[in-house]
Tab-separated table of N, CA and C in Angstrom:
chain	number	residue	atom	x	y	z
A	12	MET	N	54.218	34.459	178.748
A	12	MET	CA	54.696	33.840	178.352
A	12	MET	C	55.081	34.272	176.531
A	13	GLY	N	55.979	34.379	175.873
A	13	GLY	CA	56.352	34.587	174.950
A	13	GLY	C	56.022	33.630	173.511
A	14	CYS	N	55.651	34.175	172.689
A	14	CYS	CA	55.433	33.005	171.534
A	14	CYS	C	56.134	32.766	170.325
A	15	GLY	N	57.348	33.342	170.735
A	15	GLY	CA	58.526	33.067	169.909
A	15	GLY	C	59.011	31.852	169.916
A	16	LYS	N	59.658	31.522	168.314
A	16	LYS	CA	60.396	30.090	167.909
A	16	LYS	C	61.625	29.913	169.019
A	17	GLN	N	60.920	28.620	169.714
A	17	GLN	CA	62.171	27.953	170.757
A	17	GLN	C	63.192	27.107	169.770
A	18	GLY	N	64.291	27.141	170.476
A	18	GLY	CA	65.428	26.649	169.353
A	18	GLY	C	65.319	25.230	170.243
A	19	PRO	N	66.360	24.487	169.431
A	19	PRO	CA	66.703	23.084	169.786
A	19	PRO	C	66.907	22.553	171.372
A	20	ASN	N	66.895	21.767	172.080
A	20	ASN	CA	67.502	21.498	173.417
A	20	ASN	C	68.378	21.140	173.234
A	21	VAL	N	69.370	22.132	174.079
A	21	VAL	CA	70.849	22.151	174.424
A	21	VAL	C	71.387	21.954	175.270
A	22	GLU	N	72.561	21.205	175.495
A	22	GLU	CA	73.620	21.396	176.654
A	22	GLU	C	74.574	22.336	177.104
A	23	TYR	N	74.688	22.983	177.679
A	23	TYR	CA	75.901	23.762	177.447
A	23	TYR	C	77.306	23.341	177.394
A	24	VAL	N	77.946	23.995	176.493
A	24	VAL	CA	79.426	23.041	176.152
A	24	VAL	C	80.148	24.198	176.558
A	25	GLU	N	81.435	24.041	177.171
A	25	GLU	CA	82.552	24.889	177.350
A	25	GLU	C	83.934	24.245	177.079
A	26	GLY	N	84.518	24.457	176.823
A	26	GLY	CA	86.046	23.524	176.639
A	26	GLY	C	87.117	24.453	176.411
A	27	ILE	N	88.421	23.820	175.957
A	27	ILE	CA	89.343	24.467	175.669
A	27	ILE	C	90.302	23.985	174.578
A	28	VAL	N	90.738	24.807	173.765
A	28	VAL	CA	91.651	24.029	172.932
A	28	VAL	C	93.287	24.540	172.837
A	29	LEU	N	94.217	23.405	173.209
A	29	LEU	CA	95.442	23.707	173.042
A	29	LEU	C	96.327	23.459	171.972
A	30	LEU	N	97.281	24.200	171.190
A	30	LEU	CA	98.220	23.706	169.944
A	30	LEU	C	99.610	23.750	171.008
A	31	ASP	N	100.015	22.632	170.630
A	31	ASP	CA	101.346	22.228	171.540
A	31	ASP	C	101.575	22.685	172.993
A	32	GLY	N	100.415	22.534	173.375
A	32	GLY	CA	100.508	22.811	174.870
A	32	GLY	C	100.245	24.394	175.386
A	33	LYS	N	99.910	24.896	174.727
A	33	LYS	CA	99.439	26.302	174.387
A	33	LYS	C	97.914	27.147	174.144
A	34	PRO	N	97.447	28.097	174.616
A	34	PRO	CA	95.940	27.958	174.489
A	34	PRO	C	96.158	28.437	172.867
A	35	LEU	N	95.004	28.231	172.354
A	35	LEU	CA	94.951	28.429	170.487
A	35	LEU	C	93.671	29.666	170.386
A	36	ASP	N	94.168	31.004	170.305
A	36	ASP	CA	93.274	31.745	170.693
A	36	ASP	C	92.502	32.435	169.229
A	37	ASN	N	91.513	32.386	169.013
A	37	ASN	CA	90.891	33.176	167.888
A	37	ASN	C	90.712	31.826	167.017
A	38	ALA	N	90.278	30.602	167.219
A	38	ALA	CA	90.027	30.145	166.800
A	38	ALA	C	88.651	29.427	166.228
A	39	THR	N	87.827	28.984	164.997
A	39	THR	CA	86.542	28.310	165.162
A	39	THR	C	87.108	26.888	165.304
A	40	VAL	N	85.889	26.723	166.332
A	40	VAL	CA	85.657	25.315	166.675
A	40	VAL	C	84.036	24.695	166.342
A	41	ALA	N	84.391	23.845	165.711
A	41	ALA	CA	82.801	23.477	164.706
A	41	ALA	C	82.567	22.214	165.289
A	42	ILE	N	81.511	21.355	165.566
A	42	ILE	CA	81.361	19.884	165.507
A	42	ILE	C	80.306	19.488	164.806
A	43	SER	N	80.462	18.558	164.337
A	43	SER	CA	79.433	17.581	163.295
A	43	SER	C	78.899	16.520	164.025
A	44	PRO	N	77.577	15.830	163.666
A	44	PRO	CA	77.404	14.926	164.545
A	44	PRO	C	77.740	13.450	163.660
A	45	ILE	N	77.920	12.642	164.528
A	45	ILE	CA	78.213	11.172	164.235
A	45	ILE	C	77.331	10.492	164.403
A	46	GLY	N	76.786	10.076	163.136
A	46	GLY	CA	75.311	9.512	163.377
A	46	GLY	C	74.145	10.176	163.274
A	47	GLU	N	73.167	9.849	163.680
A	47	GLU	CA	71.911	10.395	163.610
A	47	GLU	C	71.421	11.400	164.621
A	48	GLN	N	72.349	11.162	165.926
A	48	GLN	CA	71.859	12.417	167.303
A	48	GLN	C	72.644	13.461	166.636
A	49	GLY	N	72.276	14.306	167.170
A	49	GLY	CA	72.965	16.145	167.178
A	49	GLY	C	72.671	16.746	166.210
A	50	LEU	N	72.928	18.243	166.328
A	50	LEU	CA	73.133	19.080	165.245
A	50	LEU	C	74.514	19.898	165.253
A	51	PRO	N	74.658	20.233	164.052
A	51	PRO	CA	76.185	21.118	163.961
A	51	PRO	C	76.163	22.359	164.966
A	52	ALA	N	77.342	22.671	165.571
A	52	ALA	CA	77.092	23.760	166.562
A	52	ALA	C	78.814	24.520	166.123
A	53	VAL	N	78.905	25.791	166.622
A	53	VAL	CA	80.337	26.109	166.279
A	53	VAL	C	80.362	27.167	167.617
A	54	GLY	N	81.875	27.374	167.747
A	54	GLY	CA	82.340	28.451	168.636
A	54	GLY	C	83.274	29.182	168.379
A	55	ARG	N	83.863	30.170	169.298
A	55	ARG	CA	85.190	31.035	168.477
A	55	ARG	C	86.145	30.771	170.142
A	56	SER	N	87.464	30.309	170.301
A	56	SER	CA	87.898	30.320	171.547
A	56	SER	C	88.637	32.001	171.674
A	57	ASP	N	88.602	32.098	172.773
A	57	ASP	CA	89.259	33.616	173.433
A	57	ASP	C	90.665	33.102	174.000
A	58	SER	N	91.259	34.451	174.061
A	58	SER	CA	92.714	34.218	174.602
A	58	SER	C	93.540	33.098	175.259
A	59	ARG	N	92.343	32.961	176.052
A	59	ARG	CA	92.574	31.485	176.816
A	59	ARG	C	92.376	30.327	176.333
A	60	GLY	N	91.743	30.276	175.006
A	60	GLY	CA	91.638	29.042	174.405
A	60	GLY	C	90.171	28.420	175.014
A	61	VAL	N	89.843	29.271	175.476
A	61	VAL	CA	88.103	28.822	175.779
A	61	VAL	C	87.030	29.247	174.916
A	62	PHE	N	86.439	27.996	174.959
A	62	PHE	CA	85.104	28.309	173.744
A	62	PHE	C	84.003	27.804	173.907
A	63	HIS	N	82.821	28.569	173.641
A	63	HIS	CA	81.275	28.234	174.026
A	63	HIS	C	80.937	27.838	172.470
A	64	LEU	N	80.114	26.791	172.360
A	64	LEU	CA	79.053	26.336	171.528
A	64	LEU	C	77.700	27.209	171.349
A	65	THR	N	77.376	27.261	170.308
A	65	THR	CA	75.967	27.358	170.115
A	65	THR	C	75.730	26.613	168.420
A	66	SER	N	74.485	26.062	168.933
A	66	SER	CA	73.872	25.429	167.936
A	66	SER	C	73.715	25.968	166.804
A	67	THR	N	73.731	25.677	165.424
A	67	THR	CA	73.719	26.348	164.225
A	67	THR	C	72.117	26.298	163.818
A	68	ARG	N	71.245	25.565	164.114
A	68	ARG	CA	70.436	25.681	163.609
A	68	ARG	C	69.172	25.958	164.683
A	69	GLY	N	69.193	27.614	165.047
A	69	GLY	CA	68.377	28.023	166.139
A	69	GLY	C	68.721	28.428	167.042
A	70	GLY	N	69.684	27.798	167.367
A	70	GLY	CA	70.508	28.043	168.876
A	70	GLY	C	70.610	29.196	169.402
A	71	ARG	N	70.096	29.656	170.676
A	71	ARG	CA	70.573	30.575	171.322
A	71	ARG	C	72.082	31.059	171.065
A	72	PRO	N	72.780	31.966	171.059
A	72	PRO	CA	74.037	32.272	171.176
A	72	PRO	C	74.880	31.823	172.350
A	73	LEU	N	75.696	30.888	172.427
A	73	LEU	CA	76.666	30.532	173.393
A	73	LEU	C	75.759	29.672	174.559
A	74	ALA	N	74.631	29.069	173.924
A	74	ALA	CA	73.674	28.404	174.659
A	74	ALA	C	74.275	26.801	175.070
A	75	GLY	N	75.002	26.145	174.027
A	75	GLY	CA	75.700	24.725	173.449
A	75	GLY	C	75.116	23.895	172.832
A	76	ALA	N	75.292	22.825	172.663
A	76	ALA	CA	74.688	21.961	171.471
A	76	ALA	C	73.811	20.704	172.244
A	77	VAL	N	73.118	20.130	170.827
A	77	VAL	CA	72.395	19.166	171.470
A	77	VAL	C	72.971	17.755	171.684
A	78	ALA	N	72.965	17.148	172.657
A	78	ALA	CA	73.317	16.131	173.167
A	78	ALA	C	73.408	14.940	171.860
A	79	GLY	N	74.884	14.491	172.224
A	79	GLY	CA	75.213	13.498	170.927
A	79	GLY	C	76.689	13.650	171.129
A	80	GLU	N	77.094	12.158	170.223
A	80	GLU	CA	78.365	11.984	169.540
A	80	GLU	C	79.000	12.864	168.515
A	81	TYR	N	80.186	13.695	168.678
A	81	TYR	CA	80.243	14.414	167.490
A	81	TYR	C	82.147	14.500	167.174
A	82	VAL	N	82.301	14.824	165.967
A	82	VAL	CA	83.616	15.395	165.416
A	82	VAL	C	83.891	16.640	165.652
A	83	MET	N	85.071	17.194	165.898
A	83	MET	CA	85.244	18.149	165.882
A	83	MET	C	86.606	18.615	165.072
A	84	THR	N	86.245	20.150	164.331
A	84	THR	CA	87.127	20.674	163.577
A	84	THR	C	87.972	21.905	164.330
A	85	VAL	N	88.920	22.389	164.253
A	85	VAL	CA	89.351	23.261	164.551
A	85	VAL	C	90.387	24.199	163.772
A	86	MET	N	89.892	26.017	163.479
A	86	MET	CA	90.270	26.562	162.135
A	86	MET	C	90.921	27.415	162.707
A	87	LYS	N	92.183	28.489	162.119
A	87	LYS	CA	92.411	29.213	162.355
A	87	LYS	C	93.226	29.854	161.167
A	88	THR	N	93.054	30.593	160.602
A	88	THR	CA	93.677	31.451	159.370
A	88	THR	C	94.263	32.642	159.685
A	89	GLY	N	95.179	33.393	159.033
A	89	GLY	CA	95.652	34.460	159.162
A	89	GLY	C	96.463	34.880	157.933
A	90	TYR	N	97.159	36.162	157.470
A	90	TYR	CA	97.825	36.518	156.966
A	90	TYR	C	99.178	36.288	156.754
A	91	ASP	N	100.187	35.723	156.286
A	91	ASP	CA	101.333	35.298	156.399
A	91	ASP	C	102.186	36.549	155.822
A	92	PHE	N	102.894	37.335	156.432
A	92	PHE	CA	103.688	38.754	156.192
A	92	PHE	C	105.214	38.369	156.068
A	93	GLY	N	105.447	37.088	156.265
A	93	GLY	CA	106.955	36.660	156.012
A	93	GLY	C	107.713	37.478	156.724
A	94	GLY	N	107.304	38.236	157.640
A	94	GLY	CA	108.493	38.487	158.817
A	94	GLY	C	108.272	40.400	158.152
A	95	LYS	N	107.689	40.213	157.373
A	95	LYS	CA	107.415	42.089	156.739
A	95	LYS	C	106.594	42.538	157.284
A	96	PRO	N	106.438	44.007	157.488
A	96	PRO	CA	105.582	44.812	157.860
A	96	PRO	C	104.187	44.766	156.361
A	97	PRO	N	103.129	44.567	157.246
A	97	PRO	CA	101.857	44.662	156.165
A	97	PRO	C	101.896	45.420	155.351
A	98	PRO	N	101.326	45.213	154.108
A	98	PRO	CA	101.445	46.013	153.065
A	98	PRO	C	100.337	47.416	153.219
A	99	ALA	N	100.685	48.507	152.837
A	99	ALA	CA	99.940	49.990	152.767
A	99	ALA	C	98.347	49.398	152.583
A	100	GLU	N	97.636	50.303	153.487
A	100	GLU	CA	95.948	49.847	152.949
A	100	GLU	C	95.673	49.728	151.809
A	101	ASP	N	95.991	51.135	151.011
A	101	ASP	CA	95.581	51.419	149.782
A	101	ASP	C	96.458	50.315	148.884
A	102	ASP	N	97.237	49.676	149.044
A	102	ASP	CA	98.333	48.535	148.030
A	102	ASP	C	97.267	47.691	147.743
A	103	THR	N	96.906	47.545	146.575
A	103	THR	CA	96.214	46.152	145.702
A	103	THR	C	97.252	45.692	145.171
A	104	THR	N	98.458	45.652	144.851
A	104	THR	CA	99.044	45.195	143.945
A	104	THR	C	100.185	43.726	144.839
A	105	THR	N	99.997	43.798	145.971
A	105	THR	CA	100.483	43.345	147.005
A	105	THR	C	99.927	41.976	147.523
A	106	GLU	N	100.759	40.718	146.769
A	106	GLU	CA	99.834	39.510	147.315
A	106	GLU	C	100.311	38.958	148.713
A	107	VAL	N	99.551	39.069	149.577
A	107	VAL	CA	100.012	38.401	150.901
A	107	VAL	C	99.169	37.068	150.884
A	108	PRO	N	99.982	35.839	151.277
A	108	PRO	CA	99.021	34.532	151.192
A	108	PRO	C	98.816	34.343	152.568
A	109	VAL	N	97.287	33.561	152.698
A	109	VAL	CA	96.894	33.730	154.138
A	109	VAL	C	97.603	32.037	154.414
A	110	ARG	N	97.845	31.929	155.705
A	110	ARG	CA	97.976	30.498	156.332
A	110	ARG	C	97.265	30.268	157.287
A	111	SER	N	97.298	28.956	157.415
A	111	SER	CA	96.636	28.116	158.759
A	111	SER	C	97.442	27.719	159.659
A	112	PHE	N	96.820	28.178	160.959
A	112	PHE	CA	97.761	28.112	162.157
A	112	PHE	C	97.943	26.713	162.672
A	113	VAL	N	96.445	25.852	161.953
A	113	VAL	CA	96.268	24.624	162.774
A	113	VAL	C	96.764	23.675	161.554
A	114	PRO	N	96.990	22.507	162.117
A	114	PRO	CA	97.623	21.390	161.118
A	114	PRO	C	96.258	20.893	160.335
A	115	ASP	N	96.320	20.618	159.341
A	115	ASP	CA	95.510	20.438	158.278
A	115	ASP	C	94.417	19.087	158.690
A	116	VAL	N	95.123	18.281	159.612
A	116	VAL	CA	94.619	17.008	159.874
A	116	VAL	C	93.041	17.689	160.771
A	117	TYR	N	93.229	18.426	161.381
A	117	TYR	CA	92.283	19.226	162.509
A	117	TYR	C	91.263	19.708	161.618
A	118	THR	N	91.489	20.157	160.906
A	118	THR	CA	90.593	21.328	159.940
A	118	THR	C	89.355	20.714	159.316
A	119	LYS	N	89.511	19.423	158.957
A	119	LYS	CA	88.462	18.533	158.151
A	119	LYS	C	87.727	17.519	158.934
A	120	LYS	N	86.663	17.533	158.987
A	120	LYS	CA	85.824	16.199	159.451
A	120	LYS	C	86.266	15.037	159.002
A	121	ASP	N	86.792	14.543	158.272
A	121	ASP	CA	86.573	13.317	157.701
A	121	ASP	C	88.394	12.625	158.124
A	122	THR	N	89.282	13.694	158.810
A	122	THR	CA	90.264	13.431	159.066
A	122	THR	C	90.461	13.854	160.622
A	123	SER	N	90.111	14.945	161.074
A	123	SER	CA	90.259	15.483	162.728
A	123	SER	C	90.270	14.071	163.797
A	124	PRO	N	90.916	14.033	164.382
A	124	PRO	CA	90.836	12.898	165.668
A	124	PRO	C	90.304	13.252	166.660
A	125	LEU	N	89.629	14.670	166.665
A	125	LEU	CA	89.215	15.179	167.919
A	125	LEU	C	87.594	14.458	168.118
A	126	ARG	N	87.154	13.958	169.124
A	126	ARG	CA	85.771	13.823	169.608
A	126	ARG	C	85.411	14.366	170.594
A	127	ILE	N	83.849	14.145	170.231
A	127	ILE	CA	82.839	15.535	171.856
A	127	ILE	C	81.946	14.470	171.781
A	128	ILE	N	81.465	13.752	173.447
A	128	ILE	CA	80.441	13.396	173.841
A	128	ILE	C	79.523	14.712	174.435
A	129	VAL	N	78.615	14.977	173.850
A	129	VAL	CA	78.093	16.070	174.802
A	129	VAL	C	76.710	15.288	175.403
A	130	LYS	N	76.474	15.222	176.682
A	130	LYS	CA	75.591	14.750	177.621
A	130	LYS	C	74.832	15.262	178.339
A	131	THR	N	73.345	14.765	178.403
A	131	THR	CA	72.523	15.407	178.566
A	131	THR	C	73.240	15.973	180.070
A	132	GLY	N	72.568	17.082	180.204
A	132	GLY	CA	73.222	17.923	181.877
A	132	GLY	C	74.654	18.788	181.776
A	133	GLY	N	75.247	18.812	180.401
A	133	GLY	CA	76.096	19.683	180.153
A	133	GLY	C	77.583	18.972	180.571
A	134	GLY	N	78.072	20.140	180.177
A	134	GLY	CA	79.677	20.115	180.674
A	134	GLY	C	79.930	21.264	181.549
A	135	GLY	N	81.377	21.600	181.207
A	135	GLY	CA	81.760	22.508	181.994
A	135	GLY	C	83.479	23.046	181.703
A	136	VAL	N	83.760	24.050	182.552
A	136	VAL	CA	85.129	24.015	181.693
A	136	VAL	C	86.212	23.226	182.453
A	137	GLY	N	86.810	22.703	181.984
A	137	GLY	CA	88.060	21.519	181.749
A	137	GLY	C	87.381	20.438	181.884
A	138	VAL	N	86.078	20.118	181.211
A	138	VAL	CA	85.565	18.947	181.373
A	138	VAL	C	85.944	18.587	179.785
A	139	TYR	N	85.598	19.512	178.760
A	139	TYR	CA	86.100	19.289	177.287
A	139	TYR	C	87.764	20.137	176.870
A	140	ARG	N	88.252	19.603	176.461
A	140	ARG	CA	90.084	19.868	177.079
A	140	ARG	C	90.916	19.061	175.650
A	141	PHE	N	90.769	19.910	174.439
A	141	PHE	CA	91.526	19.116	173.419
A	141	PHE	C	92.487	19.706	172.910
A	142	GLU	N	93.821	18.884	173.284
A	142	GLU	CA	95.362	19.091	172.785
A	142	GLU	C	95.674	18.894	171.461
A	143	MET	N	95.956	19.463	170.622
A	143	MET	CA	96.640	19.225	169.520
A	143	MET	C	97.947	19.404	169.176
A	144	THR	N	98.761	18.721	168.445
A	144	THR	CA	100.091	18.978	168.078
A	144	THR	C	100.255	19.133	166.978
A	145	SER	N	101.435	20.237	166.649
A	145	SER	CA	101.547	20.730	165.217
A	145	SER	C	102.503	19.587	164.278
A	146	GLY	N	102.712	18.411	164.925
A	146	GLY	CA	103.564	17.422	164.260
A	146	GLY	C	102.559	16.621	163.606
A	147	LEU	N	101.087	16.557	163.819
A	147	LEU	CA	100.089	15.486	163.656
A	147	LEU	C	100.168	15.918	162.059
A	148	LYS	N	100.386	14.722	161.192
A	148	LYS	CA	99.911	14.770	159.816
A	148	LYS	C	98.557	14.286	159.393
A	149	THR	N	97.899	14.405	158.365
A	149	THR	CA	96.651	13.975	157.329
A	149	THR	C	97.000	12.244	157.167
A	150	PRO	N	96.252	11.876	157.456
A	150	PRO	CA	96.462	10.121	157.056
A	150	PRO	C	96.671	10.245	155.568
A	151	PRO	N	97.150	8.925	154.553
A	151	PRO	CA	97.005	9.566	153.240
A	151	PRO	C	96.069	8.645	152.762
A	152	ALA	N	95.147	9.163	152.037
A	152	ALA	CA	94.059	8.402	151.324
A	152	ALA	C	93.920	6.822	151.075
A	153	LYS	N	93.105	6.280	151.836
A	153	LYS	CA	93.022	4.739	151.526
A	153	LYS	C	92.419	4.725	150.398
């Protein structure tokens, strides 16, 4: 047996993120604990919208997250060329704005309605399914 450092006790987490009913690819999925149980974890969705989480503090890649209740955020950004071709690689004068492909409400843990409970024994594909809609707006500050 090796004497390497062991990571946290985690449960395998696999899920799917959808935006307006379609898989959201290449998005960053992050979870933050609600309360005192759990550790943050992060993953990236593939072309089918499927993601696997990795605990951010010493977790083995794609192994999962610590059991607990979490708020989930989803982010996907990219350049907005406005229907034009991208500027030449050596063009340093053209400014291309970055745009978010996910409504702001889902990108911040203070406003995201997405919740996940990671149970001892883990989950599986189809267990964690998150459907987002483009029309959802961030509620006004109280």
